[in-house]
CSV table of C-alpha atoms in Angstrom, one decimal:
chain,number,residue,atom,x,y,z
A,1,MET,CA,161.5,250.4,111.3
A,2,TRP,CA,159.5,251.5,114.4
A,3,ALA,CA,162.6,253.0,116.2
A,4,GLY,CA,162.3,256.7,117.3
A,5,ARG,CA,158.7,257.0,116.3
A,6,THR,CA,156.3,258.9,118.3
A,7,LEU,CA,152.5,258.9,118.3
A,8,ASP,CA,150.2,262.0,117.1
A,9,SER,CA,148.4,263.4,119.9
A,10,LEU,CA,145.0,261.8,120.1
A,11,VAL,CA,142.0,263.8,118.5
A,12,CYS,CA,138.4,263.1,119.3
A,13,VAL,CA,136.4,262.1,116.1
A,14,GLN,CA,133.2,261.6,117.6
A,15,ASP,CA,132.4,260.8,121.4
A,16,GLU,CA,134.4,258.0,122.2
A,17,LEU,CA,136.2,257.5,118.6
A,18,ARG,CA,140.0,258.4,118.5
A,19,ILE,CA,142.4,258.9,115.6
A,20,ARG,CA,146.1,258.4,116.0
A,21,ASN,CA,149.2,257.0,114.1
A,22,LEU,CA,149.5,253.2,113.4
A,23,THR,CA,151.9,251.7,115.9
A,24,ALA,CA,153.9,248.4,116.1
A,25,GLY,CA,151.2,247.2,118.6
A,26,ASP,CA,148.4,247.5,116.2
A,27,THR,CA,149.2,244.5,114.0
A,28,ASP,CA,146.3,242.3,114.8
A,29,GLY,CA,143.7,244.8,114.9
A,30,PHE,CA,144.9,246.5,111.8
A,31,ARG,CA,144.6,243.3,109.9
A,32,ALA,CA,141.4,242.1,111.2
A,33,CYS,CA,140.0,245.6,110.1
A,34,LEU,CA,141.4,245.2,106.5
A,35,ASP,CA,140.2,241.4,106.2
A,36,VAL,CA,136.8,242.5,107.1
A,37,ALA,CA,136.7,245.6,105.0
A,38,PHE,CA,138.1,243.9,102.0
A,39,HIS,CA,136.7,240.6,102.4
A,40,GLU,CA,139.8,238.7,102.4
A,41,THR,CA,142.1,236.7,104.6
A,42,THR,CA,145.5,238.4,105.3
A,43,THR,CA,148.3,235.9,105.8
A,44,ASP,CA,151.2,236.3,108.1
A,45,ALA,CA,153.6,236.8,105.3
A,46,SER,CA,151.4,239.3,103.4
A,47,LEU,CA,151.2,241.2,106.5
A,48,ARG,CA,154.8,241.2,107.1
A,49,ARG,CA,155.3,242.6,103.5
A,50,TRP,CA,152.8,245.3,103.7
A,51,TRP,CA,154.1,246.4,107.1
A,52,GLN,CA,157.7,246.9,105.8
A,53,LEU,CA,156.0,249.1,102.8
A,54,LEU,CA,153.8,251.4,104.9
A,55,ASP,CA,155.0,254.9,106.1
A,56,LEU,CA,154.1,254.8,109.9
A,57,ASP,CA,154.2,258.6,110.0
A,58,ARG,CA,151.5,258.7,107.1
A,59,THR,CA,149.2,255.8,108.2
A,60,ILE,CA,146.5,256.2,110.7
A,61,VAL,CA,143.9,254.3,112.7
A,62,VAL,CA,140.6,255.1,114.2
A,63,LEU,CA,139.7,253.3,117.4
A,64,ASP,CA,136.3,252.8,119.1
A,65,GLY,CA,137.7,252.1,122.7
A,66,ASP,CA,140.6,249.7,122.2
A,67,THR,CA,139.2,248.5,118.9
A,68,ILE,CA,140.6,249.8,115.4
A,69,VAL,CA,137.5,250.5,113.2
A,70,ALA,CA,138.8,252.2,110.3
A,71,THR,CA,142.3,253.0,108.8
A,72,SER,CA,144.0,255.1,106.1
A,73,GLY,CA,147.5,255.9,104.9
A,74,ALA,CA,149.4,257.3,102.2
A,75,PHE,CA,152.9,256.5,100.4
A,76,PRO,CA,154.9,259.6,99.6
A,77,GLN,CA,155.2,259.1,95.5
A,78,ARG,CA,156.5,261.0,92.7
A,79,LEU,CA,154.0,260.8,89.8
A,80,SER,CA,154.8,261.4,86.4
A,81,VAL,CA,152.6,264.3,84.7
A,82,PRO,CA,153.0,265.7,81.3
A,83,GLY,CA,156.6,267.2,81.0
A,84,GLY,CA,157.7,266.0,84.2
A,85,GLU,CA,156.7,264.8,87.7
A,86,LEU,CA,155.2,266.1,90.9
A,87,ALA,CA,155.1,265.1,94.5
A,88,SER,CA,151.9,262.9,95.2
A,89,ALA,CA,150.4,261.4,98.1
A,90,GLY,CA,149.5,257.7,97.1
A,91,VAL,CA,146.5,257.1,99.3
A,92,THR,CA,146.2,253.4,100.5
A,93,VAL,CA,144.6,251.0,102.9
A,94,VAL,CA,141.6,253.1,103.4
A,95,THR,CA,138.8,251.1,105.3
A,96,VAL,CA,135.9,251.7,107.8
A,97,LEU,CA,134.2,248.7,109.3
A,98,PRO,CA,130.5,248.2,108.4
A,99,THR,CA,129.5,248.8,112.1
A,100,HIS,CA,130.9,252.5,111.9
A,101,ARG,CA,129.7,253.7,108.7
A,102,ARG,CA,128.0,257.0,108.6
A,103,ARG,CA,129.6,258.8,111.6
A,104,GLY,CA,132.1,260.9,109.5
A,105,ILE,CA,135.1,258.9,109.9
A,106,LEU,CA,136.1,258.7,106.4
A,107,THR,CA,135.7,262.5,106.0
A,108,ARG,CA,137.9,262.9,109.3
A,109,MET,CA,140.8,260.8,107.7
A,110,MET,CA,140.8,262.4,104.2
A,111,ALA,CA,141.0,265.9,106.2
A,112,ARG,CA,143.9,264.5,108.1
A,113,LEU,CA,145.4,263.3,104.7
A,114,PHE,CA,145.0,266.4,103.0
A,115,GLU,CA,146.7,268.1,105.9
A,116,GLN,CA,149.6,265.7,105.8
A,117,ALA,CA,149.9,266.2,102.1
A,118,ALA,CA,150.1,270.0,102.3
A,119,ALA,CA,152.9,269.8,105.1
A,120,ALA,CA,154.9,267.4,102.8
A,121,GLY,CA,154.6,269.8,99.8
A,122,GLU,CA,152.2,267.3,97.7
A,123,PRO,CA,150.2,269.1,95.0
A,124,LEU,CA,148.4,265.8,94.2
A,125,ALA,CA,146.7,262.7,95.8
A,126,GLY,CA,146.0,259.5,93.8
A,127,LEU,CA,144.5,256.3,94.8
A,128,TRP,CA,142.9,253.1,93.4
A,129,ALA,CA,139.2,252.9,94.3
A,130,ALA,CA,137.8,249.6,95.6
A,131,GLU,CA,134.3,251.2,95.4
A,132,GLY,CA,133.7,254.1,92.7
A,133,GLY,CA,131.3,256.1,94.5
A,134,ILE,CA,133.3,256.7,97.3
A,135,TYR,CA,135.7,259.2,96.3
A,136,GLY,CA,133.9,261.6,94.0
A,137,ARG,CA,132.7,263.6,97.0
A,138,PHE,CA,136.2,264.0,98.3
A,139,GLY,CA,137.1,265.6,94.9
A,140,TYR,CA,138.9,262.7,93.3
A,141,GLY,CA,138.2,262.0,89.6
A,142,VAL,CA,139.0,259.1,87.4
A,143,ALA,CA,142.3,260.2,85.6
A,144,THR,CA,143.8,256.9,84.3
A,145,GLN,CA,142.2,253.5,82.8
A,146,VAL,CA,143.9,250.2,82.2
A,147,ALA,CA,143.1,247.5,79.6
A,148,THR,CA,143.2,243.8,79.8
A,149,LEU,CA,144.5,242.4,76.6
A,150,GLU,CA,144.3,238.7,75.3
A,151,LEU,CA,145.8,236.8,72.5
A,152,ASP,CA,146.3,233.1,71.4
A,153,GLY,CA,149.6,231.4,72.4
A,154,GLY,CA,151.5,229.1,70.3
A,155,SER,CA,151.3,231.3,67.1
A,156,PRO,CA,153.7,233.4,65.2
A,157,PRO,CA,154.9,236.5,66.9
A,158,PRO,CA,153.7,240.2,66.1
A,159,PRO,CA,155.8,241.8,63.3
A,160,ARG,CA,158.3,244.3,64.2
A,161,SER,CA,160.7,246.6,62.5
A,162,GLN,CA,163.5,245.3,60.2
A,163,GLY,CA,167.0,245.1,61.8
A,164,ALA,CA,165.8,244.7,65.2
A,165,ASP,CA,168.3,242.6,67.0
A,166,PHE,CA,167.4,241.5,70.5
A,167,THR,CA,168.0,238.5,72.9
A,168,LEU,CA,166.0,237.3,75.6
A,169,GLU,CA,167.1,236.0,79.0
A,170,LEU,CA,165.3,234.7,82.0
A,171,LEU,CA,166.7,236.4,85.2
A,172,PRO,CA,165.9,235.6,89.1
A,173,LEU,CA,163.6,238.1,90.8
A,174,ASP,CA,165.8,238.6,93.5
A,175,GLY,CA,168.0,241.8,93.3
A,176,ALA,CA,166.7,242.9,89.8
A,177,GLY,CA,165.3,246.1,90.8
A,178,PRO,CA,168.4,248.0,89.9
A,179,LEU,CA,168.4,246.4,86.2
A,180,LEU,CA,164.7,247.2,85.8
A,181,ASP,CA,164.3,250.7,87.4
A,182,PRO,CA,165.8,252.7,84.4
A,183,LEU,CA,163.3,251.1,82.1
A,184,TRP,CA,160.6,252.0,84.5
A,185,GLU,CA,161.9,255.5,84.5
A,186,ARG,CA,161.9,255.8,80.8
A,187,VAL,CA,158.4,254.8,80.6
A,188,ARG,CA,157.6,257.4,83.1
A,189,ALA,CA,159.0,260.0,80.9
A,190,GLN,CA,156.9,258.8,78.0
A,191,ARG,CA,153.5,258.3,79.8
A,192,ALA,CA,152.0,260.6,82.8
A,193,GLY,CA,150.3,258.7,85.6
A,194,VAL,CA,153.1,256.5,86.6
A,195,PRO,CA,154.6,256.5,89.9
A,196,ALA,CA,158.3,256.2,90.7
A,197,ARG,CA,159.5,253.3,92.6
A,198,THR,CA,162.0,253.1,95.4
A,199,GLU,CA,164.2,250.1,96.1
A,200,GLN,CA,162.1,248.9,98.8
A,201,TRP,CA,159.1,249.1,96.6
A,202,TRP,CA,160.8,247.1,93.8
A,203,SER,CA,162.0,244.2,96.5
A,204,GLY,CA,159.3,244.3,98.8
A,205,ASN,CA,156.2,244.6,96.5
A,206,VAL,CA,157.1,244.2,92.7
A,207,LEU,CA,159.6,241.6,92.8
A,208,SER,CA,158.1,239.8,95.9
A,209,ASP,CA,156.5,236.5,94.8
A,210,LEU,CA,154.9,235.4,98.0
A,211,GLU,CA,153.0,231.8,97.1
A,212,ASP,CA,150.1,232.9,99.1
A,213,GLU,CA,149.4,236.0,96.9
A,214,ARG,CA,149.6,234.3,93.8
A,215,GLU,CA,145.8,232.9,93.9
A,216,GLY,CA,146.8,229.5,92.8
A,217,ALA,CA,149.2,230.5,89.8
A,218,HIS,CA,152.6,229.4,89.6
A,219,GLU,CA,155.6,231.4,90.4
A,220,THR,CA,156.5,234.6,88.9
A,221,ARG,CA,159.3,234.8,86.3
A,222,LEU,CA,161.2,237.6,84.6
A,223,VAL,CA,162.5,237.9,81.2
A,224,VAL,CA,164.5,240.7,79.8
A,225,ALA,CA,165.0,241.7,76.2
A,226,ARG,CA,168.7,243.0,75.5
A,227,ASP,CA,169.9,244.7,72.5
A,228,ALA,CA,173.1,243.9,70.4
A,229,ALA,CA,175.3,245.6,72.9
A,230,GLY,CA,173.7,243.8,75.9
A,231,ALA,CA,171.7,246.7,77.4
A,232,ALA,CA,168.3,245.8,78.8
A,233,GLN,CA,165.7,247.7,76.7
A,234,GLY,CA,162.5,245.7,78.2
A,235,TYR,CA,161.3,243.2,80.6
A,236,ALA,CA,158.3,241.4,81.5
A,237,LEU,CA,157.1,240.0,84.8
A,238,TYR,CA,154.9,236.9,84.2
A,239,ARG,CA,153.3,233.6,85.5
A,240,ALA,CA,151.5,230.5,84.4
A,241,ARG,CA,148.1,229.3,85.4
A,242,ASP,CA,146.8,225.7,84.9
A,243,ALA,CA,143.7,225.9,82.8
A,244,GLU,CA,141.7,223.8,80.2
A,245,PRO,CA,142.5,222.9,77.5
A,246,ALA,CA,145.8,224.6,77.8
A,247,THR,CA,147.9,226.8,80.3
A,248,THR,CA,147.2,230.6,80.7
A,249,VAL,CA,150.3,232.8,80.8
A,250,GLU,CA,149.4,235.9,82.7
A,251,VAL,CA,151.4,239.0,81.9
A,252,LEU,CA,151.8,240.9,85.2
A,253,GLU,CA,153.9,243.8,83.8
A,254,LEU,CA,155.7,244.4,80.5
A,255,ILE,CA,157.7,247.5,80.5
A,256,ALA,CA,159.5,248.6,77.4
A,257,PRO,CA,160.1,252.1,76.2
A,258,ASP,CA,161.9,250.7,73.1
A,259,THR,CA,159.0,249.7,70.7
A,260,GLU,CA,161.0,247.2,69.1
A,261,ALA,CA,161.9,245.5,72.4
A,262,GLU,CA,158.3,245.5,73.4
A,263,ALA,CA,157.5,243.5,70.2
A,264,THR,CA,160.2,241.1,70.9
A,265,LEU,CA,158.7,240.4,74.6
A,266,TRP,CA,155.2,239.8,72.9
A,267,GLY,CA,156.7,237.5,70.5
A,268,TYR,CA,158.4,235.7,73.4
A,269,PHE,CA,154.8,234.9,75.0
A,270,ARG,CA,153.3,234.1,71.7
A,271,GLN,CA,155.9,231.4,71.3
A,272,ILE,CA,155.7,229.6,74.7
A,273,ASP,CA,155.1,226.0,74.3
A,274,LEU,CA,151.8,224.4,75.6
A,275,VAL,CA,150.0,227.7,76.1
A,276,GLY,CA,146.7,228.5,75.1
A,277,ARG,CA,146.1,232.0,75.7
A,278,VAL,CA,148.1,235.0,76.8
A,279,LYS,CA,146.5,237.6,79.3
A,280,ALA,CA,148.0,240.6,79.9
A,281,THR,CA,146.4,243.1,82.8
A,282,GLY,CA,147.0,246.4,83.4
A,283,ARG,CA,148.1,247.7,80.0
A,284,PRO,CA,147.4,251.1,78.6
A,285,VAL,CA,144.3,251.9,77.0
A,286,ASP,CA,146.2,253.0,73.6
A,287,ASP,CA,148.5,249.9,73.9
A,288,PRO,CA,149.6,249.4,70.2
A,289,LEU,CA,149.7,245.7,70.3
A,290,LYS,CA,146.4,245.4,68.6
A,291,PHE,CA,148.0,247.2,65.5
A,292,ARG,CA,150.9,245.0,65.2
A,293,PHE,CA,149.1,242.6,63.5
A,294,ASP,CA,147.4,242.2,60.0
A,295,ASP,CA,144.2,240.7,61.8
A,296,PHE,CA,143.4,243.2,64.4
A,297,GLU,CA,141.6,240.6,66.2
A,298,ALA,CA,144.4,238.6,66.9
A,299,ALA,CA,144.8,240.7,69.8
A,300,HIS,CA,141.5,242.0,71.7
A,301,VAL,CA,140.8,244.3,74.7
A,302,ALA,CA,138.9,242.0,77.1
A,303,ASP,CA,138.3,244.7,79.7
A,304,VAL,CA,138.8,248.3,80.4
A,305,ASN,CA,138.8,249.5,84.2
A,306,ASP,CA,139.3,252.4,86.1
A,307,ALA,CA,142.8,253.0,87.6
A,308,LEU,CA,144.1,256.2,89.2
A,309,TRP,CA,141.5,258.6,90.9
A,310,LEU,CA,143.6,262.0,91.0
A,311,ARG,CA,142.8,264.7,93.3
A,312,LEU,CA,144.3,268.1,92.9
A,313,LEU,CA,145.2,269.4,96.3
A,314,ASP,CA,147.1,272.7,95.6
A,315,LEU,CA,145.4,274.1,92.1
A,316,PRO,CA,148.5,276.5,91.4
A,317,ALA,CA,151.1,274.3,92.1
A,318,ALA,CA,149.4,271.5,89.9
A,319,VAL,CA,149.1,273.8,86.8
A,320,ALA,CA,152.6,275.0,87.3
A,321,GLY,CA,153.8,271.5,87.7
A,322,ARG,CA,152.8,269.9,84.3
A,323,ALA,CA,153.6,271.1,80.6
A,324,TRP,CA,150.9,272.4,78.5
A,325,ALA,CA,150.6,271.6,74.6
A,326,ALA,CA,149.3,274.7,73.5
A,327,PRO,CA,148.9,278.6,74.5
A,328,LEU,CA,146.0,279.0,76.6
A,329,ASP,CA,144.1,281.9,78.4
A,330,LEU,CA,140.9,281.5,80.0
A,331,VAL,CA,139.1,281.6,83.4
A,332,LEU,CA,137.8,278.6,85.3
A,333,ASP,CA,135.1,278.7,88.0
A,334,VAL,CA,136.3,275.8,90.3
A,335,THR,CA,134.0,274.3,93.1
A,336,ASP,CA,135.9,272.6,95.8
A,337,ARG,CA,134.0,271.8,98.9
A,338,ARG,CA,136.7,270.2,100.8
A,339,LEU,CA,139.6,272.6,100.3
A,340,PRO,CA,138.3,276.2,99.8
A,341,ALA,CA,141.8,277.4,99.1
A,342,ASN,CA,141.0,275.7,95.5
A,343,ALA,CA,137.5,277.4,95.1
A,344,GLY,CA,136.8,280.7,93.1
A,345,SER,CA,137.6,281.9,89.6
A,346,TRP,CA,141.3,281.1,88.3
A,347,ARG,CA,142.8,282.4,85.3
A,348,LEU,CA,144.6,279.9,83.7
A,349,GLU,CA,147.3,280.6,81.4
A,350,ALA,CA,150.0,278.6,79.4
A,351,SER,CA,152.7,279.9,77.0
A,352,ALA,CA,153.6,278.7,73.5
A,353,GLN,CA,156.9,277.1,75.5
A,354,GLY,CA,154.4,274.7,77.7
A,355,ASP,CA,154.7,276.8,80.9
A,356,GLY,CA,151.5,277.3,83.0
A,357,ARG,CA,150.1,279.4,85.8
A,358,CYS,CA,146.9,280.0,87.3
A,359,SER,CA,146.0,283.1,89.6
A,360,PRO,CA,142.7,284.3,91.1
A,361,THR,CA,140.9,286.8,89.0
A,362,ASP,CA,137.8,288.8,88.9
A,363,ARG,CA,137.4,288.0,85.1
A,364,ALA,CA,134.1,286.3,83.9
A,365,PRO,CA,134.6,282.5,84.0
A,366,ASP,CA,134.8,280.7,80.5
A,367,LEU,CA,134.1,277.1,82.2
A,368,ALA,CA,132.7,276.1,85.4
A,369,LEU,CA,133.8,272.7,87.0
A,370,ASP,CA,134.4,270.9,90.2
A,371,VAL,CA,137.8,269.8,91.3
A,372,ALA,CA,137.0,266.2,90.6
A,373,ALA,CA,136.4,266.9,86.8
A,374,LEU,CA,139.6,268.9,86.7
A,375,GLY,CA,141.6,266.0,88.4
A,376,ALA,CA,139.9,263.6,85.7
A,377,ALA,CA,141.4,266.0,82.9
A,378,TYR,CA,144.7,267.0,84.3
A,379,LEU,CA,147.0,264.2,83.1
A,380,GLY,CA,145.5,264.3,79.5
A,381,GLY,CA,143.4,261.0,79.5
A,382,VAL,CA,139.8,262.4,80.0
A,383,SER,CA,138.8,264.9,77.4
A,384,PRO,CA,136.9,268.2,78.9
A,385,VAL,CA,134.7,267.5,75.9
A,386,ARG,CA,133.7,264.2,77.0
A,387,LEU,CA,133.3,265.7,80.8
A,388,ALA,CA,130.9,268.5,79.3
A,389,ASP,CA,128.9,265.9,77.7
A,390,ALA,CA,128.5,264.2,80.9
A,391,GLY,CA,127.6,267.3,82.5
A,392,ARG,CA,130.6,267.8,84.5
A,393,ILE,CA,131.9,270.9,83.1
A,394,ALA,CA,129.7,273.7,81.8
A,395,GLU,CA,130.9,275.9,78.8
A,396,LEU,CA,130.0,279.5,79.3
A,397,THR,CA,132.3,281.0,76.5
A,398,PRO,CA,132.0,279.1,73.2
A,399,GLY,CA,135.2,277.5,72.2
A,400,ALA,CA,136.7,277.4,75.5
A,401,LEU,CA,136.1,273.7,75.8
A,402,ALA,CA,138.3,272.9,72.9
A,403,ARG,CA,141.0,275.3,73.5
A,404,LEU,CA,141.4,273.5,77.0
A,405,ASP,CA,141.2,270.2,75.3
A,406,VAL,CA,144.1,270.9,72.9
A,407,ALA,CA,146.2,272.5,75.8
A,408,LEU,CA,145.8,269.4,78.0
A,409,HIS,CA,146.6,266.8,75.1
A,410,THR,CA,149.4,264.3,75.5
A,411,PRO,CA,150.9,262.1,72.9
A,412,ARG,CA,150.2,258.9,74.7
A,413,ALA,CA,147.5,258.2,77.2
A,414,PRO,CA,148.4,258.3,80.8
A,415,TRP,CA,148.9,255.0,82.5
A,416,THR,CA,149.1,253.5,86.0
A,417,PRO,CA,150.5,250.0,85.8
A,418,GLU,CA,150.2,249.2,89.3
A,419,ASP,CA,147.9,249.8,92.3
A,420,PHE,CA,148.9,250.7,95.7
């Protein structure tokens, strides 16, 4: 994958620090930087896997002499947004060694990332934050969350609609990407916040099952739900973990745009022998599983965590790129310290047909907010009213918050089922 690549010209960060593209010769230094920053030990197999997924043109390192002291990168992505999708920079492998904090390195790397995203025509950037306090100052806001659901094993399956007729099939992971990707794409059409997957991402990440990445669990298995005509309508990836008094099944991914296929897959996990608990991570916060039971406590939410942090890089393109749920005409006073082109007063208009646009205006603002709050609300997962209650949005015209809230609404909560 390295053939024909050239380095960016070296740019001075501060005194002896330099920033440049990742190269084939950086393997050991790259791994050492990630392991120190994330408090982990990356095996050779894991490093090879990630090495094949990284985009060399979008991955950079910062060097102090010959030592890598910071890293960052981005995957070119297509992120589902209400009514469609937009190009997005999937920010990844962001590290700064503790010996080199407070030297402006992360600020410089983010500036480079924003420049590259602009050149690639990406109006959005998204990331999963290892530390929540880092990215707000760069204009990222928490736009999606994920839940961990738990239910007992060895009990009757949840009810499903009458007339549903599905068969279940266990399949090998190898080569399953083309079968599963259409289901993933249908879910992307139902929910905002879901990145598209390339063939390489399916084979090298989703369906990769390295033993040293299972954290002590058994191998990953794939079960597919097929309808009466034999067409795949849902799938789940899962693995078993030894536990006392009985095995725990960990559902890594359950994707079923057909609700009856989804119920069938949950029923599968409820009926596996010798299982004491089923634990599903990365679920949407409005997952309907709880309401499939007469006893709402049969499935419970064990945890909710922040998922995708979203950054609006090009405000007009982001507004035009999503569908709006109601007509709208108001003015936003936007603060953006990192990208001044986004800052100022913008007239936000949405038609009854869902088309949106924004343009600079001299009209008095109805709402005042920073770009991080706008990123949090953009996918419809965080209400502007909630952000105003938290002091992140100021309502200058009575009723403006409610109008924006209605226009941003989506039938289902946005969802980001995987990190990167």
